[in-house]
PDB file of N, CA and C in Angstrom:
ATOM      1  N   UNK A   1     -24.080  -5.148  17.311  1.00  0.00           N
ATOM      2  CA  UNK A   1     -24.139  -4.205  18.397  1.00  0.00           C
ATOM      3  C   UNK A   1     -25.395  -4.503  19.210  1.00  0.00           C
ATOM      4  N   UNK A   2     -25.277  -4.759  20.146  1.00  0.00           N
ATOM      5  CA  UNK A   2     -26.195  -5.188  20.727  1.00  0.00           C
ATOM      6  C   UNK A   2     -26.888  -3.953  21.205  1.00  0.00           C
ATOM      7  N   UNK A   3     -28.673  -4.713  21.565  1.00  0.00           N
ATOM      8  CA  UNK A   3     -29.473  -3.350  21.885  1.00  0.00           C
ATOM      9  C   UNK A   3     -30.397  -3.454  23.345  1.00  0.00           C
ATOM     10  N   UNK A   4     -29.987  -2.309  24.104  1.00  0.00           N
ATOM     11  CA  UNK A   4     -30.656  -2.551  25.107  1.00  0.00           C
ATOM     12  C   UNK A   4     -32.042  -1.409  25.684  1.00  0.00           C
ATOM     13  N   UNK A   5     -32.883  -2.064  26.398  1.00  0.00           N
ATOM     14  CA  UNK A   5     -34.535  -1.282  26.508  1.00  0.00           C
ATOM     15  C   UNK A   5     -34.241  -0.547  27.834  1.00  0.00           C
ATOM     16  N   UNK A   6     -34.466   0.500  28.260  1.00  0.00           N
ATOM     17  CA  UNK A   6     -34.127   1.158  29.344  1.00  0.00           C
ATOM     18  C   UNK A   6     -35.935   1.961  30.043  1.00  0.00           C
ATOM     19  N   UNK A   7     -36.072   1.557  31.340  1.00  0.00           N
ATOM     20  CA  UNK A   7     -37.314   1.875  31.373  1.00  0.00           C
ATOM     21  C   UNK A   7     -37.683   3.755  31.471  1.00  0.00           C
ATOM     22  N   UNK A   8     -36.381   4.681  32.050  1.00  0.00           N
ATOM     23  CA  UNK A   8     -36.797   5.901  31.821  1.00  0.00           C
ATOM     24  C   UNK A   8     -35.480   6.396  31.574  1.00  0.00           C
ATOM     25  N   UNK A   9     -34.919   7.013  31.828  1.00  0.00           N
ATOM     26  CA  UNK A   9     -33.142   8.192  31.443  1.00  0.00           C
ATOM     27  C   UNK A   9     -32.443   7.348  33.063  1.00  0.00           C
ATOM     28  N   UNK A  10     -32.609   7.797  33.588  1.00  0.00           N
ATOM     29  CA  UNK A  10     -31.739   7.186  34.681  1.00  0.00           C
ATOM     30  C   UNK A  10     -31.264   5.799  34.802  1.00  0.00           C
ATOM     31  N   UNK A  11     -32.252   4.761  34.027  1.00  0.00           N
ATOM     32  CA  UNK A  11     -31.494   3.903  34.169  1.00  0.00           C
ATOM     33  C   UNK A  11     -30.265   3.470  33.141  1.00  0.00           C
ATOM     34  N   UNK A  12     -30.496   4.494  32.372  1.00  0.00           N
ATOM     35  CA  UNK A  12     -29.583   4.114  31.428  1.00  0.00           C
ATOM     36  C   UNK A  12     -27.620   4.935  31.923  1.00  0.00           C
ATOM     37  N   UNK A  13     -27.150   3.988  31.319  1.00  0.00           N
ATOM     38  CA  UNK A  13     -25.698   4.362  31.647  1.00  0.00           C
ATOM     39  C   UNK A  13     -25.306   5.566  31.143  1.00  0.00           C
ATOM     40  N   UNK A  14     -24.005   6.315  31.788  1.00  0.00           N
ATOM     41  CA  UNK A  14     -23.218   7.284  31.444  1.00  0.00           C
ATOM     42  C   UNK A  14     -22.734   6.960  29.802  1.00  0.00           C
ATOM     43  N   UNK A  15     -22.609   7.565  29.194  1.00  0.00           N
ATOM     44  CA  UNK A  15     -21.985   7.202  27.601  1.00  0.00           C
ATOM     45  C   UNK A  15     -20.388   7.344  28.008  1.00  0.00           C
ATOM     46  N   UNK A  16     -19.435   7.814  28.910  1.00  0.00           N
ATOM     47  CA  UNK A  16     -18.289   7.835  29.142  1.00  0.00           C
ATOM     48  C   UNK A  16     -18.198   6.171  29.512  1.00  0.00           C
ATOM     49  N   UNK A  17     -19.120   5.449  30.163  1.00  0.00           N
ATOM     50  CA  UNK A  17     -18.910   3.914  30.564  1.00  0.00           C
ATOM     51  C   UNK A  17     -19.066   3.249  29.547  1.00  0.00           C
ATOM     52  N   UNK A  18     -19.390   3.172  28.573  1.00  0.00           N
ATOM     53  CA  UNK A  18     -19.715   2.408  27.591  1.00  0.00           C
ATOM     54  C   UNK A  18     -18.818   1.939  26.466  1.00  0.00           C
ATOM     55  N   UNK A  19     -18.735   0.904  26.308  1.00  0.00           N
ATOM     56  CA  UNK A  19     -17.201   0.077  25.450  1.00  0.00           C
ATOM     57  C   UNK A  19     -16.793   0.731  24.518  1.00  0.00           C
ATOM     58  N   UNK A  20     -15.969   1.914  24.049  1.00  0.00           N
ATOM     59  CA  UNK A  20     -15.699   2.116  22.763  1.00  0.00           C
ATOM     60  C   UNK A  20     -14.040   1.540  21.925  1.00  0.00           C
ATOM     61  N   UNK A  21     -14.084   0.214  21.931  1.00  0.00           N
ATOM     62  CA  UNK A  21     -12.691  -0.417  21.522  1.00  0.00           C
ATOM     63  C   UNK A  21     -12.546  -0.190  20.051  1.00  0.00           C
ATOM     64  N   UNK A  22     -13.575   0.040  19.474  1.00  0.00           N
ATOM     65  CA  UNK A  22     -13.055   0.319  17.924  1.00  0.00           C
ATOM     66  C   UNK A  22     -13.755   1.578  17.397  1.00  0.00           C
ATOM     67  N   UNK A  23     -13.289   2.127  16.866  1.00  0.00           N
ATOM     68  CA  UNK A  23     -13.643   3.537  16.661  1.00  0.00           C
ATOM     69  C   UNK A  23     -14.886   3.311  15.425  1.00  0.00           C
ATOM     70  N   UNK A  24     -15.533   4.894  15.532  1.00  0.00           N
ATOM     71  CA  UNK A  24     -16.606   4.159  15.345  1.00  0.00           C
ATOM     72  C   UNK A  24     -16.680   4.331  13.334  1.00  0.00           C
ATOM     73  N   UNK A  25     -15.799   4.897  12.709  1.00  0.00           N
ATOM     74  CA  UNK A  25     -15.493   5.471  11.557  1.00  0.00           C
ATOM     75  C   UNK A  25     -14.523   4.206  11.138  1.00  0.00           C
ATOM     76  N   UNK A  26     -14.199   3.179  11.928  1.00  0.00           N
ATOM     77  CA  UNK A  26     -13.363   1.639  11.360  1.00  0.00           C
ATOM     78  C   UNK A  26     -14.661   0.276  11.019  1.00  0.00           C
ATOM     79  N   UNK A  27     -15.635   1.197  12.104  1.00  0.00           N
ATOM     80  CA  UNK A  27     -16.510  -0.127  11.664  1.00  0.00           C
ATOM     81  C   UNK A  27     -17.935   0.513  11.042  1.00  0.00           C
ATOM     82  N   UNK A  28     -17.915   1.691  10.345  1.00  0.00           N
ATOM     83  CA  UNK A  28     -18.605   2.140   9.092  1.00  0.00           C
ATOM     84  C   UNK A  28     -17.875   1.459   8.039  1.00  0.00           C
ATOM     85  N   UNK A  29     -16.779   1.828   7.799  1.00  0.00           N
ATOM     86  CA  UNK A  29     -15.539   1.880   6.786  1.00  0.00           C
ATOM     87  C   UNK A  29     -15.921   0.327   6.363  1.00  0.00           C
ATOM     88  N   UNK A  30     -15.528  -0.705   7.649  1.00  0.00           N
ATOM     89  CA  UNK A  30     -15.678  -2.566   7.405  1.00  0.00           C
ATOM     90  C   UNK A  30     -17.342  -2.873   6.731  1.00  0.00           C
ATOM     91  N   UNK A  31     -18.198  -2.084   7.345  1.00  0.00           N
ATOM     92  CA  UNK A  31     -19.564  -2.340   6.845  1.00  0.00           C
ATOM     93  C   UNK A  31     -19.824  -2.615   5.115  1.00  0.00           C
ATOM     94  N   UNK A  32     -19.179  -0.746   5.108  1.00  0.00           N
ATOM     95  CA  UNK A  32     -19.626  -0.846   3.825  1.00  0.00           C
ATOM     96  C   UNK A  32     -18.505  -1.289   2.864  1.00  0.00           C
ATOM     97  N   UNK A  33     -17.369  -1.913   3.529  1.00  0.00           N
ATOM     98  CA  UNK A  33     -16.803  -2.798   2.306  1.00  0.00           C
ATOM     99  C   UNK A  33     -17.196  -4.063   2.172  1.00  0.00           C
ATOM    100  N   UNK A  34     -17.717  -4.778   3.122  1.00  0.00           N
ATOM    101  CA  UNK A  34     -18.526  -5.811   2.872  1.00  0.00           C
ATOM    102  C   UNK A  34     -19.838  -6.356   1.673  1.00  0.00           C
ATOM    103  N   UNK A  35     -20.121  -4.426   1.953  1.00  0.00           N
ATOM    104  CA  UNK A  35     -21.521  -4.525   0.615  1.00  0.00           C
ATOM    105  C   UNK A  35     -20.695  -4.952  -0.955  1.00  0.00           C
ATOM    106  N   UNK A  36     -19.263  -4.931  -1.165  1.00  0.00           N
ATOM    107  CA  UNK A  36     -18.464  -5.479  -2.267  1.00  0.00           C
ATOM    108  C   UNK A  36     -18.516  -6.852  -2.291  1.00  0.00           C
ATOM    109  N   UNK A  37     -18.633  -7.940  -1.279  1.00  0.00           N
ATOM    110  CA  UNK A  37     -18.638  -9.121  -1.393  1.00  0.00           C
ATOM    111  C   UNK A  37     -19.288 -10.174  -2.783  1.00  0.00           C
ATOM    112  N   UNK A  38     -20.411  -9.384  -2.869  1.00  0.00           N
ATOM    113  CA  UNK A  38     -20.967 -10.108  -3.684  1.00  0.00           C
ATOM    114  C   UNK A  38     -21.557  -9.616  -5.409  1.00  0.00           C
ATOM    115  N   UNK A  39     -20.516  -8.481  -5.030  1.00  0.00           N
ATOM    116  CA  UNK A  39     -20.594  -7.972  -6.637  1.00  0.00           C
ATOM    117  C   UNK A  39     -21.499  -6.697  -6.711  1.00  0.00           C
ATOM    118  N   UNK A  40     -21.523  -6.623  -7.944  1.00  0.00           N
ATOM    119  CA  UNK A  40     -22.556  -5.076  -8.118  1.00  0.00           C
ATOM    120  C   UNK A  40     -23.692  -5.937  -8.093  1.00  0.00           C
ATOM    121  N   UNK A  41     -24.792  -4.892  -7.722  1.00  0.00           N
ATOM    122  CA  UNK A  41     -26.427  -5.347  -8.086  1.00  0.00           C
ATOM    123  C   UNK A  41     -26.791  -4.867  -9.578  1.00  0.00           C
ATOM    124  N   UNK A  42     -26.341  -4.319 -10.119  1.00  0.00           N
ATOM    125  CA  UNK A  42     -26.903  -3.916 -11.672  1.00  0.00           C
ATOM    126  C   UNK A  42     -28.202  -3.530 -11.455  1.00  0.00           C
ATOM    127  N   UNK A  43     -28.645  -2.267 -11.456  1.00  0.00           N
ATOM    128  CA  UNK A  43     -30.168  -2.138 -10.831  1.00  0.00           C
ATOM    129  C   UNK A  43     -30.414  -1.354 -11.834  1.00  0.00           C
ATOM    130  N   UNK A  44     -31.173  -1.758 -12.725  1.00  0.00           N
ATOM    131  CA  UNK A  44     -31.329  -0.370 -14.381  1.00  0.00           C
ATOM    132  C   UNK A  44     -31.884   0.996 -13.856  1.00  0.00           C
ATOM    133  N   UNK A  45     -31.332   1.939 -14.408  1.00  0.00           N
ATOM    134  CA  UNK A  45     -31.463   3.124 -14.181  1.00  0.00           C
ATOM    135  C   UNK A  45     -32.904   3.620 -14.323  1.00  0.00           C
ATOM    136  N   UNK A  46     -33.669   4.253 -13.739  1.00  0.00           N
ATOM    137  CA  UNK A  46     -34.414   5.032 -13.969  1.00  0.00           C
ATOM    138  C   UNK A  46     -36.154   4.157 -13.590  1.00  0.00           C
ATOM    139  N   UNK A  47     -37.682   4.394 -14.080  1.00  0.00           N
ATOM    140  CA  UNK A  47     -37.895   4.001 -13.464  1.00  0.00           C
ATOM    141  C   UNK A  47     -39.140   3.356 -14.101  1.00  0.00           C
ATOM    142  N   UNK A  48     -39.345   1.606 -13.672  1.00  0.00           N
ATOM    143  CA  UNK A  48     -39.602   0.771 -14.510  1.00  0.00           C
ATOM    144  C   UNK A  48     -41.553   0.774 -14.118  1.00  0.00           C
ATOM    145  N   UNK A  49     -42.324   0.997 -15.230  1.00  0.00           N
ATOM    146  CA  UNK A  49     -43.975   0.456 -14.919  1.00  0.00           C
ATOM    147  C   UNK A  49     -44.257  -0.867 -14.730  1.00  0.00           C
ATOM    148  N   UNK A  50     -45.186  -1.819 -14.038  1.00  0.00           N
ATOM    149  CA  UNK A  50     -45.322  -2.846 -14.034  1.00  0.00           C
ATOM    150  C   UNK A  50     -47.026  -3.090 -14.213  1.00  0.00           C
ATOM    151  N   UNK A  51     -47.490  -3.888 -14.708  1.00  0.00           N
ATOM    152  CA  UNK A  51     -49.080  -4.225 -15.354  1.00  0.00           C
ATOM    153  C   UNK A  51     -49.773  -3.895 -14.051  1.00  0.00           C
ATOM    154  N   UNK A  52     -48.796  -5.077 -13.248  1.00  0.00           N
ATOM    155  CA  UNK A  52     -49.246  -6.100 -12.175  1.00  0.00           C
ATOM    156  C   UNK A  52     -48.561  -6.594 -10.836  1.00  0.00           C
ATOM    157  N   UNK A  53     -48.708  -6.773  -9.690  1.00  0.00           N
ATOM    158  CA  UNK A  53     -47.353  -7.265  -9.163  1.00  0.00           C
ATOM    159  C   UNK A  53     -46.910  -8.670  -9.177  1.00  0.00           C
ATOM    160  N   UNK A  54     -47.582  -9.249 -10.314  1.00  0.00           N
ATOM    161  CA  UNK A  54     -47.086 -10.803 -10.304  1.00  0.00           C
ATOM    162  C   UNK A  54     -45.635 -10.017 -11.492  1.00  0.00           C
ATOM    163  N   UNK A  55     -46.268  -9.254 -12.206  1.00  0.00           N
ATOM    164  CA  UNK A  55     -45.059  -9.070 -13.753  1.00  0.00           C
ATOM    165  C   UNK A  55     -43.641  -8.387 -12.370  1.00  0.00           C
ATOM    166  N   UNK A  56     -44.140  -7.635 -11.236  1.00  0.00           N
ATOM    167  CA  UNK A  56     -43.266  -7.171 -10.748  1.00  0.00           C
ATOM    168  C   UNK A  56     -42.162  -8.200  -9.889  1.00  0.00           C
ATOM    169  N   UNK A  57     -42.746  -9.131  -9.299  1.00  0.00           N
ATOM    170  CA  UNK A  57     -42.305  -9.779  -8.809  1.00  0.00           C
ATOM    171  C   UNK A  57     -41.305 -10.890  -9.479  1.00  0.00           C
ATOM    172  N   UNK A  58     -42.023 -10.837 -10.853  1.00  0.00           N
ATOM    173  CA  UNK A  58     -40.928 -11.843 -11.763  1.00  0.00           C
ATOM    174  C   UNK A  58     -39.988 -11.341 -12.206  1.00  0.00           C
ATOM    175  N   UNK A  59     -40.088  -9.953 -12.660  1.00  0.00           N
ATOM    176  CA  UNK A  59     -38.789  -9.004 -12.896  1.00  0.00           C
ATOM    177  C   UNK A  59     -37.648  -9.000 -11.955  1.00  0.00           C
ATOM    178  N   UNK A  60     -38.464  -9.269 -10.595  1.00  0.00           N
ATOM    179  CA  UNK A  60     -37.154  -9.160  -9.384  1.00  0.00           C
ATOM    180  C   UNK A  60     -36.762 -10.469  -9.161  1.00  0.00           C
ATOM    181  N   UNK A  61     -37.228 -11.298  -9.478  1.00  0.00           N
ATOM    182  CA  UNK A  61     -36.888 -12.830  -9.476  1.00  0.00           C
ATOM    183  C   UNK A  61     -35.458 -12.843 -10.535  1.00  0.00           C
ATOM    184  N   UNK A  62     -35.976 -12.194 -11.871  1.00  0.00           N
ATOM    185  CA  UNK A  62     -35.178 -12.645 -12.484  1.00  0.00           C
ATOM    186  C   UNK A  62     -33.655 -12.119 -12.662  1.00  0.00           C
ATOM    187  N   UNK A  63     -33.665 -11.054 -12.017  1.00  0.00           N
ATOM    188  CA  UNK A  63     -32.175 -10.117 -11.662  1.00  0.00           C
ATOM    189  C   UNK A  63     -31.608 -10.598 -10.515  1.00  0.00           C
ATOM    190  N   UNK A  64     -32.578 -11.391  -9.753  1.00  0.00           N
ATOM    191  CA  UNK A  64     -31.905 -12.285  -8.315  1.00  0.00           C
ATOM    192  C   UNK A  64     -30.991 -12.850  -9.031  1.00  0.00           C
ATOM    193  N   UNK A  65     -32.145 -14.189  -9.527  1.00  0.00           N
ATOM    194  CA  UNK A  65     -31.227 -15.084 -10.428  1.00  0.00           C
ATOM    195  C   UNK A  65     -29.927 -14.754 -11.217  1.00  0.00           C
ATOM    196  N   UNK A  66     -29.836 -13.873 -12.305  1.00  0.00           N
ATOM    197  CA  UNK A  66     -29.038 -13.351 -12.930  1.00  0.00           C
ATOM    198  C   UNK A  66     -27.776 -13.065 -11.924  1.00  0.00           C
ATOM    199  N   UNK A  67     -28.002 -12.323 -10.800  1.00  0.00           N
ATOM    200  CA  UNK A  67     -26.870 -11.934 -10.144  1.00  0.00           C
ATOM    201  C   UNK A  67     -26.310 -13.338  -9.136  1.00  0.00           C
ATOM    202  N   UNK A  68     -27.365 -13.786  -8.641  1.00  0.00           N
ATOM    203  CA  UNK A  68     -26.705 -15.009  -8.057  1.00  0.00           C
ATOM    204  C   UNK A  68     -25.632 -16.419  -9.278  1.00  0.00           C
ATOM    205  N   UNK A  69     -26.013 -16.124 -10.720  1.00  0.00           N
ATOM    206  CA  UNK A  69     -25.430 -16.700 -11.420  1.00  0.00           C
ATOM    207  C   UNK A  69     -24.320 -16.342 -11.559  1.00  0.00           C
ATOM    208  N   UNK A  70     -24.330 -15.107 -11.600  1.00  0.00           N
ATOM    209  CA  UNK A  70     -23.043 -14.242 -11.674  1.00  0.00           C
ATOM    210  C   UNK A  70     -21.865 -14.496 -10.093  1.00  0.00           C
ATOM    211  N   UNK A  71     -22.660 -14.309  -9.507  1.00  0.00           N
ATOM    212  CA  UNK A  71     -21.875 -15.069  -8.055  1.00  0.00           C
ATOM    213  C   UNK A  71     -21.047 -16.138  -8.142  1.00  0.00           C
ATOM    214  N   UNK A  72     -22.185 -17.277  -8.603  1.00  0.00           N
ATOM    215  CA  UNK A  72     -21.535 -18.473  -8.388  1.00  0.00           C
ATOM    216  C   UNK A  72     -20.265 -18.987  -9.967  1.00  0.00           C
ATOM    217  N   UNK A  73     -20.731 -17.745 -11.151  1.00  0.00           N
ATOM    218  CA  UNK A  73     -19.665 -18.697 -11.965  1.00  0.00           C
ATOM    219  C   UNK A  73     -18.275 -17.771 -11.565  1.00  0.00           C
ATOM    220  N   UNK A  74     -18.810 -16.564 -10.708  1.00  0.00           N
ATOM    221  CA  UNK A  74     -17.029 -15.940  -9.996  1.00  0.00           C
ATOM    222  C   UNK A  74     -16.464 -16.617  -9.749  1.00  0.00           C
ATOM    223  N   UNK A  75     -17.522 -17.034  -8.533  1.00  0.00           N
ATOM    224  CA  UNK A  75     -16.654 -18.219  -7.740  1.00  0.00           C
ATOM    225  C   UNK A  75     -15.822 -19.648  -8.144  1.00  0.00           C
ATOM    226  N   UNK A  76     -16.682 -19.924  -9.217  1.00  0.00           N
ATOM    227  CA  UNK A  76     -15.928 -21.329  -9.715  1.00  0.00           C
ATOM    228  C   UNK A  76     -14.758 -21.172 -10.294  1.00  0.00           C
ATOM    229  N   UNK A  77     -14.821 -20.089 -10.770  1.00  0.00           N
ATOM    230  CA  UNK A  77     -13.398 -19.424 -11.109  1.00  0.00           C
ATOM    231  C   UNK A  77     -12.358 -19.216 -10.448  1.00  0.00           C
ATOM    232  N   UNK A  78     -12.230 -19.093  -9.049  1.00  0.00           N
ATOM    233  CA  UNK A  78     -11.640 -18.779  -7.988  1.00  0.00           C
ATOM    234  C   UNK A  78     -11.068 -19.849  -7.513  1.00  0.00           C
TER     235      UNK A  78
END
């Protein structure tokens, strides 16, 4: 959706002129079925301490990984 800068109210358009070809509850709906594409995130419940943010950063490294593994042996399957 493109975005446009308007310098005060007047220059901006009537909202009756403005493209509405797909409603706007079809392309919520497409959005968030897209967030299915690539599987669940598995995000553990509740809420985790970290030392440090190197320990934090490796924790999130390693659930990347994990889920991108999970991606790709779907796919080979497919």
């Amino acid at each position: 959706m493109p975005v446009w800068k308007y310098g005060s109210i007047e220059e901006m358009p009537d909202v009756s002129v403005m493209n509405r070809d797909v409603p706007l509850g079809r392309r919520i709906r497409a959005l968030l079925g897209m967030g299915n594409l690539a599987g669940p995130l598995d995000i553990p419940r509740g809420v985790t301490k970290f030392r440090s943010f190197e320990e934090l950063q490796a924790d999130r490294t390693r659930h990347e990984q994990e889920r991108i593994n999970r991606i790709r042996a779907r796919n080979q399957r497919n």
